[in-house]
Structures are given as C-alpha cells and as structure tokens.
Short mmCIF file of C-alpha atoms and ligand atoms in Angstrom, two decimals:
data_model
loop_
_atom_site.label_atom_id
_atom_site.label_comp_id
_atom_site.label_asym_id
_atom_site.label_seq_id
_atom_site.Cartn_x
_atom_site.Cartn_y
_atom_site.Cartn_z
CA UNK A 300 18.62 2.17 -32.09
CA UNK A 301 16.26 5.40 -33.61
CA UNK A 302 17.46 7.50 -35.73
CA UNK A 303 17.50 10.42 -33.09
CA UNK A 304 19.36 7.94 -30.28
CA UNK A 305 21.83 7.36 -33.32
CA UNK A 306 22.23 11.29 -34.17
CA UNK A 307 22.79 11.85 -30.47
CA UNK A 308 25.06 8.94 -29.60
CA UNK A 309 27.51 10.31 -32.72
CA UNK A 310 27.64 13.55 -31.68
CA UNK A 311 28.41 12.97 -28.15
CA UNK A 312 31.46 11.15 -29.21
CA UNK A 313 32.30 13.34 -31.58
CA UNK A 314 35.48 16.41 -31.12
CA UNK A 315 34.36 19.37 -30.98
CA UNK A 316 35.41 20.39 -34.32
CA UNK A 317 33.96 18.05 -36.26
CA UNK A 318 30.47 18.54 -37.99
CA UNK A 319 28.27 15.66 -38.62
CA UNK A 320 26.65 16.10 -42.21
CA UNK A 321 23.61 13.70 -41.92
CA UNK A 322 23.60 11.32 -44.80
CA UNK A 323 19.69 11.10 -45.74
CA UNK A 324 19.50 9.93 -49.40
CA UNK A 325 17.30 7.57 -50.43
CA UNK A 326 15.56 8.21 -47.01
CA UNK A 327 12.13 9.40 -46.30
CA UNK A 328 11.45 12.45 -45.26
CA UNK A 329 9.85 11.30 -41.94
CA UNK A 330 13.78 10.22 -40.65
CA UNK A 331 14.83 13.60 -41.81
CA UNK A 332 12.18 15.18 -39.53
CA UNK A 333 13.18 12.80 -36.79
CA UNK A 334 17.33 13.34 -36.95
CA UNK A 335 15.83 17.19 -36.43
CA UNK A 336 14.04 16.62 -33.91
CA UNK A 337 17.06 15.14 -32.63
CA UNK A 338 18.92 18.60 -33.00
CA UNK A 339 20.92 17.40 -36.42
CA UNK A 340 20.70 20.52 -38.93
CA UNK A 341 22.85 19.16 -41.62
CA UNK A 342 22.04 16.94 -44.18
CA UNK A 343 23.35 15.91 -47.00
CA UNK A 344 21.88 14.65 -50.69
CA UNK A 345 23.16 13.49 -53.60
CA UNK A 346 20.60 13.29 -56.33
CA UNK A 347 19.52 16.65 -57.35
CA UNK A 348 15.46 15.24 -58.09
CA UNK A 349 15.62 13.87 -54.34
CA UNK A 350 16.78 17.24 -53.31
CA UNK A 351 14.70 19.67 -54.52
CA UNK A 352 11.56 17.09 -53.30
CA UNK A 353 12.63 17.28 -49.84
CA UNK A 354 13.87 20.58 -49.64
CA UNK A 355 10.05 21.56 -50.89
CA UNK A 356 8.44 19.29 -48.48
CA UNK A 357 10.95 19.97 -45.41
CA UNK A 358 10.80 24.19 -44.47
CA UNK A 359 12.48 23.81 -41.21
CA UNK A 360 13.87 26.39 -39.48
CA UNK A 361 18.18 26.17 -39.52
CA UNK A 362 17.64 23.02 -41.92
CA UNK A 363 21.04 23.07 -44.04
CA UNK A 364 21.33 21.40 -47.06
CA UNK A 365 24.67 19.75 -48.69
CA UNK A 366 25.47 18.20 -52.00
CA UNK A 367 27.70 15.05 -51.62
CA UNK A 368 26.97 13.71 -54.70
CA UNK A 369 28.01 14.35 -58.86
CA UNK A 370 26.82 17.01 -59.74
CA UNK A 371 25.99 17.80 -63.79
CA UNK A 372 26.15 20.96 -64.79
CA UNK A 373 22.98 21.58 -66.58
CA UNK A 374 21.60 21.14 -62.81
CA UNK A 375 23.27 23.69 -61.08
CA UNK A 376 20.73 26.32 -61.08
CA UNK A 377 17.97 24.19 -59.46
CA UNK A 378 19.88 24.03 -56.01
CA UNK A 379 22.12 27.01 -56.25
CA UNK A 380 19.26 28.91 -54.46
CA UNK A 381 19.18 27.12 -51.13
CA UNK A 382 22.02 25.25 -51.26
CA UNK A 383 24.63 25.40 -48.30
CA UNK A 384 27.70 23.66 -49.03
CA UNK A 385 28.33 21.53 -52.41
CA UNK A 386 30.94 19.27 -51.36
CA UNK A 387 31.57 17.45 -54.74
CA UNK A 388 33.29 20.45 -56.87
CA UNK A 389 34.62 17.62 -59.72
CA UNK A 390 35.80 20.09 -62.70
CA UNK A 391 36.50 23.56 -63.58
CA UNK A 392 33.90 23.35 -65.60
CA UNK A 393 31.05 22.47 -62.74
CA UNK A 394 33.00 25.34 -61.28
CA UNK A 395 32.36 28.16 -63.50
CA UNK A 396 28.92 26.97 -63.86
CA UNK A 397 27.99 27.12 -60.03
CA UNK A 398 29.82 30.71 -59.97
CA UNK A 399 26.87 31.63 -63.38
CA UNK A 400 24.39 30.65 -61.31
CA UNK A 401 25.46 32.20 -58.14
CA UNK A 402 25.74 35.24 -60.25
CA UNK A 403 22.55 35.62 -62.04
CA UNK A 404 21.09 35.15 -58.29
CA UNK A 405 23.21 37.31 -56.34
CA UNK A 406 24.70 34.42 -53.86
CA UNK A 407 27.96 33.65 -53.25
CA UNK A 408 28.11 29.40 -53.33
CA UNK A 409 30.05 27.77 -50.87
CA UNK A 410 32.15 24.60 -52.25
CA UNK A 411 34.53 22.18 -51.52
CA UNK A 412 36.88 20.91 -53.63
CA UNK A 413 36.30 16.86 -54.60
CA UNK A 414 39.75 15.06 -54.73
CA UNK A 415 40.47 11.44 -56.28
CA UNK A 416 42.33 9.87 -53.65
CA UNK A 417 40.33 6.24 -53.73
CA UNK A 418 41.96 2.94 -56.17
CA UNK A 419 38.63 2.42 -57.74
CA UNK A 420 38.89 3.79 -61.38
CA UNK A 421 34.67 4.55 -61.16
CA UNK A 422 35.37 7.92 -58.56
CA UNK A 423 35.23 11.42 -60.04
CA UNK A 424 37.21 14.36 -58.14
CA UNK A 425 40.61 16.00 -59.41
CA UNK A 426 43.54 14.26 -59.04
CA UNK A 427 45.81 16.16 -57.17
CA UNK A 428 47.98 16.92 -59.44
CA UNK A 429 45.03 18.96 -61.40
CA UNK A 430 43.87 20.18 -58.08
CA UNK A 431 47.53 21.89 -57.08
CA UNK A 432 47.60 23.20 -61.14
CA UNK A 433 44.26 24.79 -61.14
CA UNK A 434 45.13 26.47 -57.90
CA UNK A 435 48.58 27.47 -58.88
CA UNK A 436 46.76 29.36 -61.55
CA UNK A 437 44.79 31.38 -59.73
CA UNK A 438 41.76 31.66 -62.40
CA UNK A 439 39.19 30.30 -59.16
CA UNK A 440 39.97 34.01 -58.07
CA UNK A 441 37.72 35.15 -60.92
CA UNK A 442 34.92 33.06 -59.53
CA UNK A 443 33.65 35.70 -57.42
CA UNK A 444 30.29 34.18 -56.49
CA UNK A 445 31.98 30.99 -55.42
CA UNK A 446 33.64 30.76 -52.09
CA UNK A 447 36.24 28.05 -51.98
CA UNK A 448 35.73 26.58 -48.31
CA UNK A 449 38.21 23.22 -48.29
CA UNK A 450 38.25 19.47 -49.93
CA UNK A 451 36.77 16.31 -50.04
CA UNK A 452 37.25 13.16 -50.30
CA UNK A 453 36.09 9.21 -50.75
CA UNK A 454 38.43 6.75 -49.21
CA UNK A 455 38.68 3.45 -50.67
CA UNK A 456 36.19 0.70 -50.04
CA UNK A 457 38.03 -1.51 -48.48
CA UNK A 458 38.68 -3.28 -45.28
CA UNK A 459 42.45 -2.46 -45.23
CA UNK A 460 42.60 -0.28 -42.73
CA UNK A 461 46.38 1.16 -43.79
CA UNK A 462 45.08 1.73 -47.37
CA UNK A 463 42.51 4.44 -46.28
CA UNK A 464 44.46 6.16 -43.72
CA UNK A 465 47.14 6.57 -45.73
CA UNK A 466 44.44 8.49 -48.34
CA UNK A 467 43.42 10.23 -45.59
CA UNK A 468 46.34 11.61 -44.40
CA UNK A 469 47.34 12.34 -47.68
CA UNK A 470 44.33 14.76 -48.01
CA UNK A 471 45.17 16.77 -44.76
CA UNK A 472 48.76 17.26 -46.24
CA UNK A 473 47.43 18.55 -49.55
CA UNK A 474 44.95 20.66 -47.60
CA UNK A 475 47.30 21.99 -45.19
CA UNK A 476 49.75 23.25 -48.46
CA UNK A 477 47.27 24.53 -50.31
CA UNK A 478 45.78 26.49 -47.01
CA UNK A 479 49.39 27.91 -46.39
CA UNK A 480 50.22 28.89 -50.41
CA UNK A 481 46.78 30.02 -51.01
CA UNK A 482 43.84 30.84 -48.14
CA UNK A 483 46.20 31.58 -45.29
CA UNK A 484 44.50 34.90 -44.46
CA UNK A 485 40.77 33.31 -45.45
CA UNK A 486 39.09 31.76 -42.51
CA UNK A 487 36.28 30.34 -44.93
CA UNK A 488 39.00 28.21 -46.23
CA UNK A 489 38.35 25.36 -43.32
CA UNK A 490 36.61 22.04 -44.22
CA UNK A 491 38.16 18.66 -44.69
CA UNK A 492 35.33 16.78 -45.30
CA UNK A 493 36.15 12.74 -45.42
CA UNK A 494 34.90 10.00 -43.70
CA UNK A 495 31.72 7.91 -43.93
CA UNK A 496 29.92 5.05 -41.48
CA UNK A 497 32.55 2.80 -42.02
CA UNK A 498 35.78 4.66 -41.66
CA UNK A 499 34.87 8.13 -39.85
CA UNK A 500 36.49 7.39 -36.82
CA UNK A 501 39.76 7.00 -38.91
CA UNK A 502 38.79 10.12 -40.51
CA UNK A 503 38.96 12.35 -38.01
CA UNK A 504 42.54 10.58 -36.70
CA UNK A 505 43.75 11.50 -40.22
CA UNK A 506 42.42 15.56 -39.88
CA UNK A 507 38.53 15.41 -40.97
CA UNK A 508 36.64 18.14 -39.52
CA UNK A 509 33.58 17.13 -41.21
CA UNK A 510 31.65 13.66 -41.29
CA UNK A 511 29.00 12.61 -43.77
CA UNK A 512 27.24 9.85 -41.78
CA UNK A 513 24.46 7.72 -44.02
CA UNK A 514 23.70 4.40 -42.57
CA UNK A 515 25.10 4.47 -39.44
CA UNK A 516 22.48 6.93 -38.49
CA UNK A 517 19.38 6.04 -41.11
CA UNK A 518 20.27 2.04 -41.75
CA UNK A 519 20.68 0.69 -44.99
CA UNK A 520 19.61 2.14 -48.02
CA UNK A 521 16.65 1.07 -50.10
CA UNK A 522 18.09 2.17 -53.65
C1 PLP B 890 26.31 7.92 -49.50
C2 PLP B 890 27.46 8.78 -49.20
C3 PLP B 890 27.94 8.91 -47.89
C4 PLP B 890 27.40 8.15 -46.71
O1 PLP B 890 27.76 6.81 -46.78
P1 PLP B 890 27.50 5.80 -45.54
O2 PLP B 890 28.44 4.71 -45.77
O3 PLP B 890 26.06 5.40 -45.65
O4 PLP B 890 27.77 6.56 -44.29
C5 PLP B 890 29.00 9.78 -47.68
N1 PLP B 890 29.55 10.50 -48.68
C6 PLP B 890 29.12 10.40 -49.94
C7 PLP B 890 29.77 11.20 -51.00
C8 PLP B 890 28.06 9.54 -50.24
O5 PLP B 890 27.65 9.45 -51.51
#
C-alpha cells in the first residue's frame, strides 16, 4: 500500500478521539508531502537536525510538528519557535529550559510528560515515582510559558502481549490521578500519547488518545 492509502486506511479505523501523529523520521520529505496530501497534519520527529531541515523545506499550510524523540537541552531554542507538541518532557531540567525559551519568545510550549514504564534499562522518561513528586510540588506552576498537556509513554519491545498492556494501563491510571489531584479544571490537560505500529491497537484498549504511527504508514526505516 502508499503512504496516503496507509494514512487513510488508519484513520478510518481509528475512534474518534484518537489522533494519529505521523511518524516521518528518517523519511524523505516527498512521503511527508504525500501523507498531506492524504489529509494527515501531524507529524512527528525525533532528531532536532532532521527537524529543522524539513520544517524549512515543508511550509504547508496546518502542517503540525511534534517532538517524540530526546531532547538535549542546549537544543531547545531551535524548535521552540514552531514547535506544536514536545511529547518527550524527560527532566525538570529540559523543563525549565523549554519554559526559557518559550519566554524569551513570547510562546507558551505545549508538552507532555515522558514516563519510564518499559523493562529496557536504555529508555529515558521519569519514573513515576519522580513524576507524582515533581507534581506534588507544584514548582511546574512557575513554568508559565509551558503548558502541561498529558504523558507519554514507550511500551516494552516485546511480543508479550500482557507485558505491554499492563504498562499501558498503568499509564491511564497514573494519568487519570494526576488529572483529578492536579488539572481537573484544565481542559489542555488531555493527551495520553502511547502506542506505536506494533502495539497501537492495544494502546488505545488501554486509554491512548494519541498514536505515533512510523512504519506502518512510511515502511521501514533507512537509519
Ligand atoms: C520511532 C518512534 C515511533 C514510531 O515507531 P514505529 O514502530 O515505526 O511506529 C513512535 N514513538 C517514538 C517515541 C519513536 O521514537
């Protein structure tokens, strides 16, 4: 199948309330143009270099861009221009530097949240024990150019089904208390972003209200 009889076969399958974030790293530019074509809007990157290449070459009109990928510090301020969601919020310190940046630009950054739910040791995200302190404390509140908007996750890469539900599900419960103790009257506190081509379907079972599709839609990467 094309990319754009891909994009369209997802979606029509999809819930309502799920958003498909269009996995296009390590793809050309040319697939990116043809998933919009195709009516996809979302994509998501995970190299900043890659990023600010085809956010250059691509102007389209709606295009959003998300970060899925770690992000270091000292390369915050290239994307914090354009960018629309940063899913892969790893530290306080990545934190305070995307609220700097927001700041010295006027624009109020949108993030999620990156938990460490997965068995492999090689992840980054909070665990969520650090993830339920830092929020107990309240000190994100100071971030005002930063706008909390949910969590994310990577399951475990494995073909044991029970294993990644059971990370899944443990990510709608923390999102679900932290929603009630601390965003209850914030709408913009919303996203559950987890699932991937291999395990979306599972995903969205387990609460995910936002996909981020890669090879399923593009094929397989060429790293
Ligand atoms: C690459 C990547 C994806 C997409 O993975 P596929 O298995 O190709 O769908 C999703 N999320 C993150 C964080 C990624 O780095």
């Amino acid at each position: 199948m094309s990319v754009a009889q891909e994009i369209i076969k997802i979606k029509k399958e999809l819930p309502k309330h799920v958003e498909l974030v269009a996995v296009s790293k390590y793809h050309p530019a040319e697939l990116i143009r043809e998933a919009y074509a195709a009516g996809q809007r979302i994509f998501g990157e995970s190299q900043v270099q890659e990023l600010q290449r085809k956010h250059e070459e691509l102007q389209m009109e709606g295009l959003q861009w998300h970060f899925i990928g770690h992000l270091q510090t000292n390369k915050v301020k290239y994307i914090a221009p354009y960018i629309s969601l940063i899913h892969s919020v790893d530290s306080v310190k990545l934190l305070a530097e995307i609220n700097k940046q927001g700041q010295k630009i006027g624009r109020k950054i949108r993030c999620l949240l990156q938990l460490h739910v997965a068995q492999e040791e090689n992840k980054y995200g909070f665990t969520e024990e650090e993830c339920r302190s830092y929020l107990a404390s309240g000190e994100w509140k100071q971030l005002t150019y930063v706008e909390l908007c949910g969590v994310m996750c990577i399951a475990t890469n494995t073909d044991d089904e029970e294993v990644v539900r059971r990370e899944f599900h443990r990510m709608s419960v923390f999102f679900k208390d932290a929603k009630q103790k601390y965003f209850a009257g914030q709408e913009s506190f919303s996203i559950c972003s987890w699932g991937m081509s291999d395990d979306y379907p599972l995903a969205i079972q387990e609460g995910s209200n936002m996909i981020r599709v890669g090879s399923k839609i593009f094929g397989a990467r060429v790293y």
